[in-house]
Tab-separated table of C-alpha atoms and ligand atoms in Angstrom:
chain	number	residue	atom	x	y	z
A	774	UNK	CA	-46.893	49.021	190.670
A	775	UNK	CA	-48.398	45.604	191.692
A	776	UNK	CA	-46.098	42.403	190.822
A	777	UNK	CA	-47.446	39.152	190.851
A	778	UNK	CA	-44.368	37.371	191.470
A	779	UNK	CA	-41.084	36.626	189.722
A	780	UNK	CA	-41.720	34.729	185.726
A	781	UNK	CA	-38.214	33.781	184.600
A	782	UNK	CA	-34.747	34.486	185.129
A	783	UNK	CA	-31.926	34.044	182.398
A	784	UNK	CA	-28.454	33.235	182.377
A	785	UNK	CA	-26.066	32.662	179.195
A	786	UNK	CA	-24.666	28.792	179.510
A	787	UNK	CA	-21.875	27.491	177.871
A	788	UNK	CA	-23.061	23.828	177.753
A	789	UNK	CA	-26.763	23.351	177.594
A	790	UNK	CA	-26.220	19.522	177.397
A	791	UNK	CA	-25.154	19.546	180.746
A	792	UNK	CA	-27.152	21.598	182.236
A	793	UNK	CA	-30.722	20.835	180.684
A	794	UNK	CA	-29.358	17.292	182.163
A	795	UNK	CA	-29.033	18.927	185.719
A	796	UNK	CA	-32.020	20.817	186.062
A	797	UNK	CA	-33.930	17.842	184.561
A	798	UNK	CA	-32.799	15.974	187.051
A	799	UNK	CA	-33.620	19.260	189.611
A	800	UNK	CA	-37.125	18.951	188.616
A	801	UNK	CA	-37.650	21.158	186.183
A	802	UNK	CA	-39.436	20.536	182.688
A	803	UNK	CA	-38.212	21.612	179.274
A	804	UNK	CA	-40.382	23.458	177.378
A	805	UNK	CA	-38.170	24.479	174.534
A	806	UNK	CA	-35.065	23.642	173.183
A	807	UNK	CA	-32.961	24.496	170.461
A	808	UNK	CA	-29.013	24.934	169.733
A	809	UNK	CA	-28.799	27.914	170.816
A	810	UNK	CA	-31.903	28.339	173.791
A	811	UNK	CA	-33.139	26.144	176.898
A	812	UNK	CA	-36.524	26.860	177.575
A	813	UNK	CA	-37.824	25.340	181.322
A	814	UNK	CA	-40.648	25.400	183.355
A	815	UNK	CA	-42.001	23.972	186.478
A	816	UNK	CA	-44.934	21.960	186.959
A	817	UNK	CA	-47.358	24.656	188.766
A	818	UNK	CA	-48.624	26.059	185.542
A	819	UNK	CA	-45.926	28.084	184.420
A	820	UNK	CA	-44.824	28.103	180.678
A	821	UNK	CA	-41.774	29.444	181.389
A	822	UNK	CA	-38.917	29.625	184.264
A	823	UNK	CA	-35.455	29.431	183.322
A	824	UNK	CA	-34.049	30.529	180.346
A	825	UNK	CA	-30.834	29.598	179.088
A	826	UNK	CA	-28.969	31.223	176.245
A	827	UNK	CA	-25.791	29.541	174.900
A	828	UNK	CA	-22.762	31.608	175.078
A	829	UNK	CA	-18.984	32.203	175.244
A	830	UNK	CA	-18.565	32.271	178.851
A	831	UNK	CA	-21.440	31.367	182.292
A	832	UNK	CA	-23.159	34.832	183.750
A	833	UNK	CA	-26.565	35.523	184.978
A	834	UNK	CA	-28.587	38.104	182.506
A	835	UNK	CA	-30.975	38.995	184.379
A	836	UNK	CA	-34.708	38.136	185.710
A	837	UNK	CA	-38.396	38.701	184.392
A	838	UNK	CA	-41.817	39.856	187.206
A	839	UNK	CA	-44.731	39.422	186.298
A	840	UNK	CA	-46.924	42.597	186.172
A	841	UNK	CA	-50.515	42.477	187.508
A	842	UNK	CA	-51.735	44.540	184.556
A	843	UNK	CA	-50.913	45.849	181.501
A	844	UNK	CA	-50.719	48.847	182.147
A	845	UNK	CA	-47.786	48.298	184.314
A	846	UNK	CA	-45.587	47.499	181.120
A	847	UNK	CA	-46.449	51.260	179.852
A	848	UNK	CA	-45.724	53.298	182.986
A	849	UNK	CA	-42.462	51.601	183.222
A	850	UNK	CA	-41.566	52.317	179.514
A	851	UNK	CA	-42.195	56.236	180.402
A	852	UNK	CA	-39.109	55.969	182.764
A	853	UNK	CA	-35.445	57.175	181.130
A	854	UNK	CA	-33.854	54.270	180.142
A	855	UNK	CA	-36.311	51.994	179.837
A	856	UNK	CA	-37.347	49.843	176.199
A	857	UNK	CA	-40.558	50.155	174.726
A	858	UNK	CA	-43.205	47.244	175.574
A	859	UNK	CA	-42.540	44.362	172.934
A	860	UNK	CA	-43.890	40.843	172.215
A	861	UNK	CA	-42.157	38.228	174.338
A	862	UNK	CA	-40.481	35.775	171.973
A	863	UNK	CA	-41.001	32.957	174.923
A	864	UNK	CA	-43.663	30.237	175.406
A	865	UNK	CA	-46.353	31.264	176.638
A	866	UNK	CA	-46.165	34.799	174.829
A	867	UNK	CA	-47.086	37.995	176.551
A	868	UNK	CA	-45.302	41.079	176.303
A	869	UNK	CA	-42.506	43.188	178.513
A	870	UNK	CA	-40.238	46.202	179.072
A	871	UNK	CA	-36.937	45.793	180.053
A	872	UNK	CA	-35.415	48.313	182.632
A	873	UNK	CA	-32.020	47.677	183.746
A	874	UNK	CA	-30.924	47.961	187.640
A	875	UNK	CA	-28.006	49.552	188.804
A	876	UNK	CA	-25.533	47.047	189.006
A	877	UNK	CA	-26.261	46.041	185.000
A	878	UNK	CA	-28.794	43.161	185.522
A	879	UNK	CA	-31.746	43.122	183.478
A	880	UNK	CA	-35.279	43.610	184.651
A	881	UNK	CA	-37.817	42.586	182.035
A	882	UNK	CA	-41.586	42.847	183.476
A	883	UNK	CA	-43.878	41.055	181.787
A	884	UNK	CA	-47.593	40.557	181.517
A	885	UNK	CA	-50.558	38.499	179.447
A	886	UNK	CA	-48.833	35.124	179.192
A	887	UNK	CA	-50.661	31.842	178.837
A	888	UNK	CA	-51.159	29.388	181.248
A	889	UNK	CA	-50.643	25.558	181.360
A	890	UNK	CA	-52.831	23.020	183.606
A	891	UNK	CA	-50.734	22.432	186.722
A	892	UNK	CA	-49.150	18.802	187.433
A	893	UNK	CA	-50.556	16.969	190.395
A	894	UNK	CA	-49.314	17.060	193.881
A	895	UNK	CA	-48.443	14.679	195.749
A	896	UNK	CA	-50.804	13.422	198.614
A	897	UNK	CA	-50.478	15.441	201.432
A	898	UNK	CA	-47.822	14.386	204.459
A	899	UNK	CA	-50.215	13.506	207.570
A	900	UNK	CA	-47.835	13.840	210.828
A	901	UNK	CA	-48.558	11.853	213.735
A	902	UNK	CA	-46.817	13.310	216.568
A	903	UNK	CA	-46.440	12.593	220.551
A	904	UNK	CA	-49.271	14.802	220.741
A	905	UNK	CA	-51.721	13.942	217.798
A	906	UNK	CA	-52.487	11.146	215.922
A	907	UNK	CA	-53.664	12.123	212.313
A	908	UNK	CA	-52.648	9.073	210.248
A	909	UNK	CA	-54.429	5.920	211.427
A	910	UNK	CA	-54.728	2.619	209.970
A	911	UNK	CA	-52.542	3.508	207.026
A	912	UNK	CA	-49.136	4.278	206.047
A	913	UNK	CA	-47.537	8.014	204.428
A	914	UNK	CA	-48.346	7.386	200.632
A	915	UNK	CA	-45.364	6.195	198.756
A	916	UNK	CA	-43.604	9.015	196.529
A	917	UNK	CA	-40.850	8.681	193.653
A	918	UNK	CA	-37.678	9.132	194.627
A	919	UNK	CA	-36.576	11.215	191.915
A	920	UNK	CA	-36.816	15.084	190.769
A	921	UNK	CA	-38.757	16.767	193.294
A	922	UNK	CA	-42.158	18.335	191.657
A	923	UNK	CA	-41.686	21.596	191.495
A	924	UNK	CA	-44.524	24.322	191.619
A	925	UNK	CA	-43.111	28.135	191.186
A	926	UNK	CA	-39.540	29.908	190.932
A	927	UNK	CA	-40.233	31.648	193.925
A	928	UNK	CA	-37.041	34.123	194.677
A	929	UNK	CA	-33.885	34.916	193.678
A	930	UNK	CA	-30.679	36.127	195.491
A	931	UNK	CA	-28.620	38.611	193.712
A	932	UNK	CA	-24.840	39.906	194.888
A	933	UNK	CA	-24.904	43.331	194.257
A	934	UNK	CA	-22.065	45.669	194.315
A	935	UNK	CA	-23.696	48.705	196.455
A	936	UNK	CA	-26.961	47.225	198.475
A	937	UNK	CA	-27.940	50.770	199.448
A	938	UNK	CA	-28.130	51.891	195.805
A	939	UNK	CA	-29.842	48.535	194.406
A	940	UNK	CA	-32.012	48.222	196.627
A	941	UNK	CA	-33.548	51.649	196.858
A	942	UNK	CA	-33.487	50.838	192.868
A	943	UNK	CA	-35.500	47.886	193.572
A	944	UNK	CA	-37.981	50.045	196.284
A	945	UNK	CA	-38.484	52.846	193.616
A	946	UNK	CA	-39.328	50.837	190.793
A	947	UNK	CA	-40.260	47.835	192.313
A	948	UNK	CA	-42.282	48.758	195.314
A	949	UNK	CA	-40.049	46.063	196.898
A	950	UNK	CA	-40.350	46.196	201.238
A	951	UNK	CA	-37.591	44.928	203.020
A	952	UNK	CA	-38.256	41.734	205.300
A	953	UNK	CA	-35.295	41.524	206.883
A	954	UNK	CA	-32.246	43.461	206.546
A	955	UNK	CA	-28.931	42.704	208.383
A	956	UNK	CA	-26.081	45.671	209.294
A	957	UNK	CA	-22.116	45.622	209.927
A	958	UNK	CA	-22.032	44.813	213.543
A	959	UNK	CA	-22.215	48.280	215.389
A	960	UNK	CA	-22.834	50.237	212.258
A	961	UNK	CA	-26.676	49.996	212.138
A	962	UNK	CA	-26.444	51.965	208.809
A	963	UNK	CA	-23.912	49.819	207.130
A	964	UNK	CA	-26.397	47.383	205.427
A	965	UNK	CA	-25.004	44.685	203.990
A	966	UNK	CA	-27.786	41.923	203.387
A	967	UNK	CA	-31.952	42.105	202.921
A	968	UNK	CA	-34.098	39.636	202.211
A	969	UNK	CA	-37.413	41.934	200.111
A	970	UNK	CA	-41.299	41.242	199.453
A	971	UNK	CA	-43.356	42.387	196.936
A	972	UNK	CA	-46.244	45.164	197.900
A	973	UNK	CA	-49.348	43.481	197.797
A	974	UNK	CA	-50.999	45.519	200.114
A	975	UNK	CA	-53.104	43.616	202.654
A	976	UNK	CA	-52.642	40.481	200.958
A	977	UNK	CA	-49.389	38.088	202.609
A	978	UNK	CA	-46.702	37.430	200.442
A	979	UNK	CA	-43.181	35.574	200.902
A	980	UNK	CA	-41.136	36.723	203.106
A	981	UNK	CA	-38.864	37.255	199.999
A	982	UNK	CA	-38.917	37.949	196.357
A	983	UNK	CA	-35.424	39.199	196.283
A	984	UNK	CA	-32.361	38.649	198.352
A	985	UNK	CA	-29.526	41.222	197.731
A	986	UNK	CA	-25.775	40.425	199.283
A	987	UNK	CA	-23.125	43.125	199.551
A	988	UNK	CA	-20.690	41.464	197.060
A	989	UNK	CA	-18.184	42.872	194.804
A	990	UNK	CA	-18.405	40.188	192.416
A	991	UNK	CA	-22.353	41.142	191.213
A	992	UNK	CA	-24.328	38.706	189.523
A	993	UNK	CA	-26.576	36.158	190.733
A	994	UNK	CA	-26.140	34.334	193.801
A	995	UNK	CA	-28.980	31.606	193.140
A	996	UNK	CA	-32.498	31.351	192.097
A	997	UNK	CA	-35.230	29.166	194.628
A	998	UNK	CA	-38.373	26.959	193.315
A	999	UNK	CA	-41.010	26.457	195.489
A	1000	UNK	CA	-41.248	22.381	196.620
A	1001	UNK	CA	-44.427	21.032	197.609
A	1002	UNK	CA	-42.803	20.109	201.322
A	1003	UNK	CA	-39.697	18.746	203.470
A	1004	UNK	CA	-40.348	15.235	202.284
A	1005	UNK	CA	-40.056	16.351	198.628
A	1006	UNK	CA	-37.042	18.262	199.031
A	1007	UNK	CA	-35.428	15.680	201.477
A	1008	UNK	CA	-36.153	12.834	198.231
A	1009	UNK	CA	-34.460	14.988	195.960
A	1010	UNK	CA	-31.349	15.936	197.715
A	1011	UNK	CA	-31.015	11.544	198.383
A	1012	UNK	CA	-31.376	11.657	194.265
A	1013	UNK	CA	-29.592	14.247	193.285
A	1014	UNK	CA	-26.426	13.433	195.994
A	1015	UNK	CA	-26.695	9.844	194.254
A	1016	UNK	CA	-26.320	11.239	191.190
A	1017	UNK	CA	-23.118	12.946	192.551
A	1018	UNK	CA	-23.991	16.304	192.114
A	1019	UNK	CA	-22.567	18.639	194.209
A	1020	UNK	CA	-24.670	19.726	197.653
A	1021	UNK	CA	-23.753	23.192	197.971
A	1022	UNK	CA	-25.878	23.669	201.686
A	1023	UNK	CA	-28.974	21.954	203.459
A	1024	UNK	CA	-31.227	20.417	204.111
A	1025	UNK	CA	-31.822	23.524	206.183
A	1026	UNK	CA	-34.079	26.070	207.722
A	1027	UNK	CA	-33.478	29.789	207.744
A	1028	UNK	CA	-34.674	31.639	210.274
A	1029	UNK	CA	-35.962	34.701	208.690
A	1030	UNK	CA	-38.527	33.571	206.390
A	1031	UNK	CA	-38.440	30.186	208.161
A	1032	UNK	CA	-38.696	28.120	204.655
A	1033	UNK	CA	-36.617	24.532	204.536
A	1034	UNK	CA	-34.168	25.049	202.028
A	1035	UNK	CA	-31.698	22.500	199.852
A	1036	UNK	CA	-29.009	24.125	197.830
A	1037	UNK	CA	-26.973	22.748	194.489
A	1038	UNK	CA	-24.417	23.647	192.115
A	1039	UNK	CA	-25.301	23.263	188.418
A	1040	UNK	CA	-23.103	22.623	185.722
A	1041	UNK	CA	-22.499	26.576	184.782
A	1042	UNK	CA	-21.718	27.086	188.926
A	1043	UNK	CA	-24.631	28.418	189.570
A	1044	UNK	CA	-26.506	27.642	192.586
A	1045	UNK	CA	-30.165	26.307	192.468
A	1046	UNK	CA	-32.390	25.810	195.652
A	1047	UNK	CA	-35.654	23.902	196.680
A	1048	UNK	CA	-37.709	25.661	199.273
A	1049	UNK	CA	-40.786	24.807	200.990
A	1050	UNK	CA	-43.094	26.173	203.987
A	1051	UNK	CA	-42.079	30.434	203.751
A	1052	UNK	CA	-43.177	33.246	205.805
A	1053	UNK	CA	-45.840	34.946	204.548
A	1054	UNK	CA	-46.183	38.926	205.408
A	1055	UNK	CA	-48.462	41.906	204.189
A	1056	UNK	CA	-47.093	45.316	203.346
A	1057	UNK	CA	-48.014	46.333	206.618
A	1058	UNK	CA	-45.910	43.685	208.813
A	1059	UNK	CA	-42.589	46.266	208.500
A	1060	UNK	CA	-39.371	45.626	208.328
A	1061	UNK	CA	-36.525	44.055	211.026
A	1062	UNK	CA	-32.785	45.181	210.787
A	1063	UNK	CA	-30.348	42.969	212.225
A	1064	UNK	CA	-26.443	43.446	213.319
A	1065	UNK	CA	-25.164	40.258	210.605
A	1066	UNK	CA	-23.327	38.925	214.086
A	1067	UNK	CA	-26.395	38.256	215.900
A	1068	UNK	CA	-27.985	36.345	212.670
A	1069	UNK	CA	-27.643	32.328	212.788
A	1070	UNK	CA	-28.570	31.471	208.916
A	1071	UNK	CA	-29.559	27.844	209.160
A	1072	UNK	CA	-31.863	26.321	212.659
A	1073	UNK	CA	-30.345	23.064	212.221
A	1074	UNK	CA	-26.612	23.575	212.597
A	1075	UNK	CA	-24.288	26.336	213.713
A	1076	UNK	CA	-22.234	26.778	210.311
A	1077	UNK	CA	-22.587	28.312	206.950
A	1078	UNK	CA	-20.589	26.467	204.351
A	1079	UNK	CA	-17.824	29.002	202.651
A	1080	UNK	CA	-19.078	27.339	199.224
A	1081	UNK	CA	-22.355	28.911	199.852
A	1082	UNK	CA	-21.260	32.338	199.256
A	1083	UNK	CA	-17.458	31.187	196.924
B	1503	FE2	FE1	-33.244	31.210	198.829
Protein backbone atom coordinates (compact mmCIF):
# COMPACT_ATOMS: atom_id res chain seq x y z
CA UNK A 1 0.00 0.00 0.00
CA UNK A 2 1.36 3.49 -0.99
CA UNK A 3 0.63 6.42 1.69
CA UNK A 4 0.98 9.81 0.80
CA UNK A 5 1.59 11.10 4.11
CA UNK A 6 -0.24 11.55 7.40
CA UNK A 7 -4.04 13.84 6.89
CA UNK A 8 -5.25 14.41 10.45
CA UNK A 9 -4.94 13.21 13.81
CA UNK A 10 -7.76 13.50 16.56
CA UNK A 11 -7.88 13.84 20.11
CA UNK A 12 -11.11 14.35 22.44
CA UNK A 13 -10.56 17.96 24.36
CA UNK A 14 -12.22 19.02 27.25
CA UNK A 15 -11.99 22.80 26.57
CA UNK A 16 -11.94 23.78 22.96
CA UNK A 17 -11.86 27.50 24.01
CA UNK A 18 -8.58 27.06 25.18
CA UNK A 19 -7.17 25.17 22.98
CA UNK A 20 -8.49 26.53 19.49
CA UNK A 21 -6.80 29.72 21.38
CA UNK A 22 -3.40 27.77 21.60
CA UNK A 23 -3.07 26.27 18.40
CA UNK A 24 -4.24 29.58 16.86
CA UNK A 25 -1.67 31.07 18.32
CA UNK A 26 0.66 27.72 17.15
CA UNK A 27 -0.14 28.57 13.69
CA UNK A 28 -2.71 26.67 12.78
CA UNK A 29 -6.06 27.81 10.98
CA UNK A 30 -9.60 26.87 11.92
CA UNK A 31 -11.54 25.50 9.45
CA UNK A 32 -14.55 24.43 11.40
CA UNK A 33 -15.97 24.96 14.55
CA UNK A 34 -18.85 24.07 16.41
CA UNK A 35 -19.79 23.17 20.24
CA UNK A 36 -18.96 20.11 20.08
CA UNK A 37 -15.88 19.85 17.06
CA UNK A 38 -12.56 21.92 16.24
CA UNK A 39 -11.78 21.61 12.82
CA UNK A 40 -7.87 22.97 11.87
CA UNK A 41 -5.72 23.11 9.14
CA UNK A 42 -2.44 24.44 8.10
CA UNK A 43 -1.67 26.78 5.49
CA UNK A 44 0.04 24.28 2.79
CA UNK A 45 -3.23 23.34 1.23
CA UNK A 46 -4.63 21.07 3.58
CA UNK A 47 -8.41 21.22 4.54
CA UNK A 48 -7.95 19.43 7.40
CA UNK A 49 -5.23 18.63 10.31
CA UNK A 50 -6.31 18.45 13.73
CA UNK A 51 -9.43 17.42 14.87
CA UNK A 52 -10.76 18.02 18.13
CA UNK A 53 -13.80 16.41 19.66
CA UNK A 54 -15.16 17.76 22.98
CA UNK A 55 -15.28 15.30 25.71
CA UNK A 56 -15.34 14.20 29.37
CA UNK A 57 -11.77 13.77 29.91
CA UNK A 58 -8.14 14.76 27.31
CA UNK A 59 -6.88 11.44 25.18
CA UNK A 60 -5.55 11.11 21.76
CA UNK A 61 -8.12 9.04 19.32
CA UNK A 62 -6.22 8.32 16.90
CA UNK A 63 -4.65 9.55 13.37
CA UNK A 64 -5.84 9.59 9.59
CA UNK A 65 -2.97 8.67 6.15
CA UNK A 66 -3.70 9.56 3.29
CA UNK A 67 -3.97 6.73 0.68
CA UNK A 68 -2.47 7.21 -2.81
CA UNK A 69 -5.51 5.58 -4.40
CA UNK A 70 -8.70 4.44 -3.87
CA UNK A 71 -8.30 1.40 -4.07
CA UNK A 72 -6.23 1.37 -1.01
CA UNK A 73 -9.45 2.13 1.16
CA UNK A 74 -10.97 -1.36 -0.25
CA UNK A 75 -8.04 -3.73 0.30
CA UNK A 76 -7.82 -2.51 3.77
CA UNK A 77 -11.62 -3.03 4.43
CA UNK A 78 -11.01 -6.89 3.31
CA UNK A 79 -8.78 -7.23 6.48
CA UNK A 80 -10.67 -8.77 9.89
CA UNK A 81 -11.50 -6.03 11.82
CA UNK A 82 -11.51 -3.43 9.69
CA UNK A 83 -14.92 -0.86 8.83
CA UNK A 84 -16.26 -0.62 5.55
CA UNK A 85 -15.06 2.53 3.36
CA UNK A 86 -17.50 5.51 4.32
CA UNK A 87 -17.88 9.23 3.43
CA UNK A 88 -15.64 11.40 5.58
CA UNK A 89 -17.88 13.80 7.49
CA UNK A 90 -14.70 16.40 7.46
CA UNK A 91 -13.88 19.40 5.21
CA UNK A 92 -12.61 18.64 2.45
CA UNK A 93 -14.69 15.28 2.10
CA UNK A 94 -13.19 12.10 0.81
CA UNK A 95 -13.76 8.84 2.15
CA UNK A 96 -11.85 6.20 4.71
CA UNK A 97 -11.64 2.87 6.56
CA UNK A 98 -10.78 2.76 9.92
CA UNK A 99 -8.48 -0.15 11.17
CA UNK A 100 -7.48 -0.07 14.66
CA UNK A 101 -3.68 -0.82 15.85
CA UNK A 102 -2.78 -2.88 18.56
CA UNK A 103 -2.49 -0.75 21.36
CA UNK A 104 -6.37 0.68 20.63
CA UNK A 105 -5.51 3.82 18.53
CA UNK A 106 -7.40 4.42 15.54
CA UNK A 107 -6.11 4.31 12.02
CA UNK A 108 -8.52 5.88 9.56
CA UNK A 109 -6.93 6.00 5.84
CA UNK A 110 -8.36 8.21 3.75
CA UNK A 111 -8.42 9.22 0.13
CA UNK A 112 -10.18 11.82 -2.59
CA UNK A 113 -10.25 14.95 -0.44
CA UNK A 114 -10.26 18.46 -1.81
CA UNK A 115 -7.65 20.75 -1.89
CA UNK A 116 -7.26 24.45 -0.85
CA UNK A 117 -4.72 27.06 -2.59
CA UNK A 118 -1.67 27.10 -0.32
CA UNK A 119 -0.75 30.42 1.76
CA UNK A 120 2.41 32.16 0.72
CA UNK A 121 5.82 31.62 2.07
CA UNK A 122 7.82 33.70 3.32
CA UNK A 123 10.88 35.01 1.25
CA UNK A 124 13.52 32.74 1.40
CA UNK A 125 16.49 33.17 4.28
CA UNK A 126 19.77 34.10 2.14
CA UNK A 127 22.88 33.18 4.57
CA UNK A 128 25.96 34.99 4.23
CA UNK A 129 28.59 33.09 5.85
CA UNK A 130 32.59 33.41 6.46
CA UNK A 131 32.74 31.59 3.37
CA UNK A 132 29.99 33.01 0.95
CA UNK A 133 28.37 36.03 0.51
CA UNK A 134 24.76 35.52 -0.92
CA UNK A 135 22.89 38.57 0.43
CA UNK A 136 24.40 41.83 -0.86
CA UNK A 137 23.22 45.25 -0.76
CA UNK A 138 20.12 44.33 1.18
CA UNK A 139 18.92 43.20 4.41
CA UNK A 140 16.94 39.43 5.43
CA UNK A 141 13.25 40.48 4.58
CA UNK A 142 11.34 41.41 7.63
CA UNK A 143 8.82 38.58 8.91
CA UNK A 144 5.85 38.79 11.58
CA UNK A 145 6.64 37.84 14.69
CA UNK A 146 3.72 35.86 15.40
CA UNK A 147 2.29 32.17 14.60
CA UNK A 148 4.76 30.55 12.54
CA UNK A 149 3.17 29.59 8.90
CA UNK A 150 2.73 26.32 8.92
CA UNK A 151 2.77 24.00 5.74
CA UNK A 152 1.98 20.08 6.60
CA UNK A 153 1.42 17.88 9.89
CA UNK A 154 4.29 16.00 9.07
CA UNK A 155 4.70 13.07 11.92
CA UNK A 156 3.50 11.95 14.90
CA UNK A 157 5.06 10.18 17.98
CA UNK A 158 3.00 7.60 19.62
CA UNK A 159 3.89 5.72 23.22
CA UNK A 160 3.00 2.40 22.67
CA UNK A 161 2.74 -0.29 25.17
CA UNK A 162 4.71 -3.25 23.21
CA UNK A 163 6.99 -1.53 20.25
CA UNK A 164 7.73 -4.98 18.84
CA UNK A 165 4.02 -5.76 18.37
CA UNK A 166 2.97 -2.10 17.08
CA UNK A 167 5.30 -1.69 15.05
CA UNK A 168 5.34 -4.89 13.07
CA UNK A 169 1.42 -3.76 13.10
CA UNK A 170 2.45 -0.63 11.54
CA UNK A 171 5.10 -2.67 8.88
CA UNK A 172 2.24 -5.14 7.91
CA UNK A 173 -0.37 -2.81 7.25
CA UNK A 174 1.42 0.15 6.79
CA UNK A 175 4.43 -0.74 4.77
CA UNK A 176 6.12 1.49 7.40
CA UNK A 177 10.44 1.03 7.24
CA UNK A 178 12.19 1.77 10.20
CA UNK A 179 14.74 4.82 10.06
CA UNK A 180 16.19 4.50 13.08
CA UNK A 181 15.57 2.21 15.82
CA UNK A 182 17.30 2.37 19.27
CA UNK A 183 17.84 -1.02 21.72
CA UNK A 184 18.29 -1.55 25.68
CA UNK A 185 21.95 -1.06 26.00
CA UNK A 186 23.53 -4.62 25.41
CA UNK A 187 20.29 -6.21 24.42
CA UNK A 188 20.36 -5.45 20.64
CA UNK A 189 16.88 -7.14 20.49
CA UNK A 190 15.26 -5.22 23.23
CA UNK A 191 13.87 -2.34 21.04
CA UNK A 192 12.59 0.26 22.73
CA UNK A 193 12.33 3.41 20.33
CA UNK A 194 12.05 3.82 16.17
CA UNK A 195 11.63 6.60 14.35
CA UNK A 196 9.52 4.95 10.68
CA UNK A 197 9.10 6.20 6.91
CA UNK A 198 6.60 5.56 4.63
CA UNK A 199 7.47 3.12 1.42
CA UNK A 200 7.65 5.20 -1.42
CA UNK A 201 9.87 3.21 -3.25
CA UNK A 202 12.65 5.16 -4.99
CA UNK A 203 11.18 8.33 -4.17
CA UNK A 204 12.86 10.13 -0.56
CA UNK A 205 10.63 10.60 2.11
CA UNK A 206 11.07 11.93 5.87
CA UNK A 207 13.08 10.34 7.81
CA UNK A 208 9.84 9.77 9.88
CA UNK A 209 6.16 9.40 9.60
CA UNK A 210 5.83 7.71 12.89
CA UNK A 211 7.79 7.67 16.07
CA UNK A 212 6.84 4.80 18.51
CA UNK A 213 8.27 4.96 22.38
CA UNK A 214 8.20 1.92 24.65
CA UNK A 215 5.74 3.45 27.20
CA UNK A 216 3.27 1.91 29.41
CA UNK A 217 1.11 4.80 29.47
CA UNK A 218 0.02 4.48 25.39
CA UNK A 219 -1.38 7.29 23.70
CA UNK A 220 0.13 10.00 21.87
CA UNK A 221 3.31 11.49 22.66
CA UNK A 222 2.99 14.61 20.19
CA UNK A 223 2.14 15.42 16.71
CA UNK A 224 4.96 17.73 14.39
CA UNK A 225 3.97 20.44 11.53
CA UNK A 226 6.29 21.10 9.07
CA UNK A 227 7.75 25.06 9.42
CA UNK A 228 8.99 26.73 6.50
CA UNK A 229 12.68 27.12 8.36
CA UNK A 230 14.79 27.87 11.70
CA UNK A 231 13.91 31.52 11.49
CA UNK A 232 10.17 30.69 11.50
CA UNK A 233 10.28 28.37 14.23
CA UNK A 234 12.84 30.50 16.27
CA UNK A 235 9.87 33.68 15.83
CA UNK A 236 7.36 31.52 17.13
CA UNK A 237 8.89 30.02 20.14
CA UNK A 238 9.88 34.26 21.09
CA UNK A 239 5.79 34.54 20.57
CA UNK A 240 4.53 31.83 21.95
CA UNK A 241 7.14 31.98 25.30
CA UNK A 242 5.70 35.71 25.46
CA UNK A 243 2.52 34.54 25.53
CA UNK A 244 3.60 32.31 28.51
CA UNK A 245 2.94 29.15 27.18
CA UNK A 246 4.78 26.48 28.34
CA UNK A 247 8.22 25.40 26.24
CA UNK A 248 8.22 21.82 26.68
CA UNK A 249 11.98 21.32 24.65
CA UNK A 250 14.03 23.28 21.88
CA UNK A 251 14.90 25.04 19.88
CA UNK A 252 16.75 21.88 18.94
CA UNK A 253 18.19 19.53 16.41
CA UNK A 254 17.89 15.78 16.50
CA UNK A 255 20.32 13.90 15.16
CA UNK A 256 18.56 11.18 13.41
CA UNK A 257 16.48 12.83 10.94
CA UNK A 258 18.50 16.01 11.55
CA UNK A 259 15.18 18.38 11.45
CA UNK A 260 15.25 21.66 14.00
CA UNK A 261 12.60 21.03 16.26
CA UNK A 262 10.52 23.40 18.98
CA UNK A 263 8.25 21.61 21.35
CA UNK A 264 4.94 22.98 23.43
CA UNK A 265 2.39 21.95 25.76
CA UNK A 266 -1.23 22.76 24.80
CA UNK A 267 -3.96 23.33 26.97
CA UNK A 268 -5.24 19.42 27.00
CA UNK A 269 -1.19 18.47 27.85
CA UNK A 270 -0.51 17.48 24.80
CA UNK A 271 2.64 18.25 23.16
CA UNK A 272 2.79 20.06 19.72
CA UNK A 273 6.11 20.58 17.69
CA UNK A 274 7.43 22.81 14.76
CA UNK A 275 9.97 21.13 12.58
CA UNK A 276 11.89 22.24 9.71
CA UNK A 277 14.88 20.94 7.34
CA UNK A 278 14.26 16.62 7.76
CA UNK A 279 16.14 13.82 6.36
CA UNK A 280 14.87 12.60 3.45
CA UNK A 281 15.43 8.64 2.60
CA UNK A 282 14.09 6.10 -0.11
CA UNK A 283 12.92 2.62 0.75
CA UNK A 284 16.14 1.47 -0.18
CA UNK A 285 18.44 3.62 2.34
CA UNK A 286 17.77 0.65 5.27
CA UNK A 287 17.50 0.87 8.53
CA UNK A 288 20.18 1.82 11.66
CA UNK A 289 19.68 0.23 15.20
CA UNK A 290 21.17 1.97 17.97
CA UNK A 291 22.04 0.89 21.81
CA UNK A 292 19.53 4.10 23.41
CA UNK A 293 23.02 4.88 25.53
CA UNK A 294 25.02 5.79 22.65
CA UNK A 295 22.02 8.16 21.22
CA UNK A 296 22.44 12.07 22.11
CA UNK A 297 18.70 13.37 21.17
CA UNK A 298 19.27 17.06 20.70
CA UNK A 299 22.98 18.58 18.75
CA UNK A 300 22.73 21.63 20.68
CA UNK A 301 22.89 20.60 24.32
CA UNK A 302 23.68 17.47 26.28
CA UNK A 303 20.16 17.05 28.14
CA UNK A 304 16.71 15.86 27.46
CA UNK A 305 14.17 17.63 29.60
CA UNK A 306 12.15 14.91 31.93
CA UNK A 307 8.93 17.00 30.79
CA UNK A 308 9.58 15.83 27.36
CA UNK A 309 8.67 12.35 27.95
CA UNK A 310 6.26 13.18 31.79
FE1 LIG B 1 8.89 15.09 16.23
Amino acid sequence: MRLKGLHHVCFKVRDLDGLEVFAADFGLITAERSADRLVMRTSGGDECAYVAIRGEEDAFLGLAFEAEDRAALDEAAARPGAGPVKALDLPGGGEGVALTDPDGNQVLLVHGMSRRAAGEPYPELLLNTPFEKRRLGRNQHARDRGPARLWRLGHAGLFVKDFAQVTAWYAENLGLIGSDIYHIPGQPQARIVGFFRLDRGEEHVDHHILAFMQDARGGCHHISFEAQDFEAQQRTHRYLGARAYQSIWGVGRHPHGSHVFDVWRAPDGARFETFSDTDLFRASDGTNVHDISTVVMDEWSDDTPERYFA
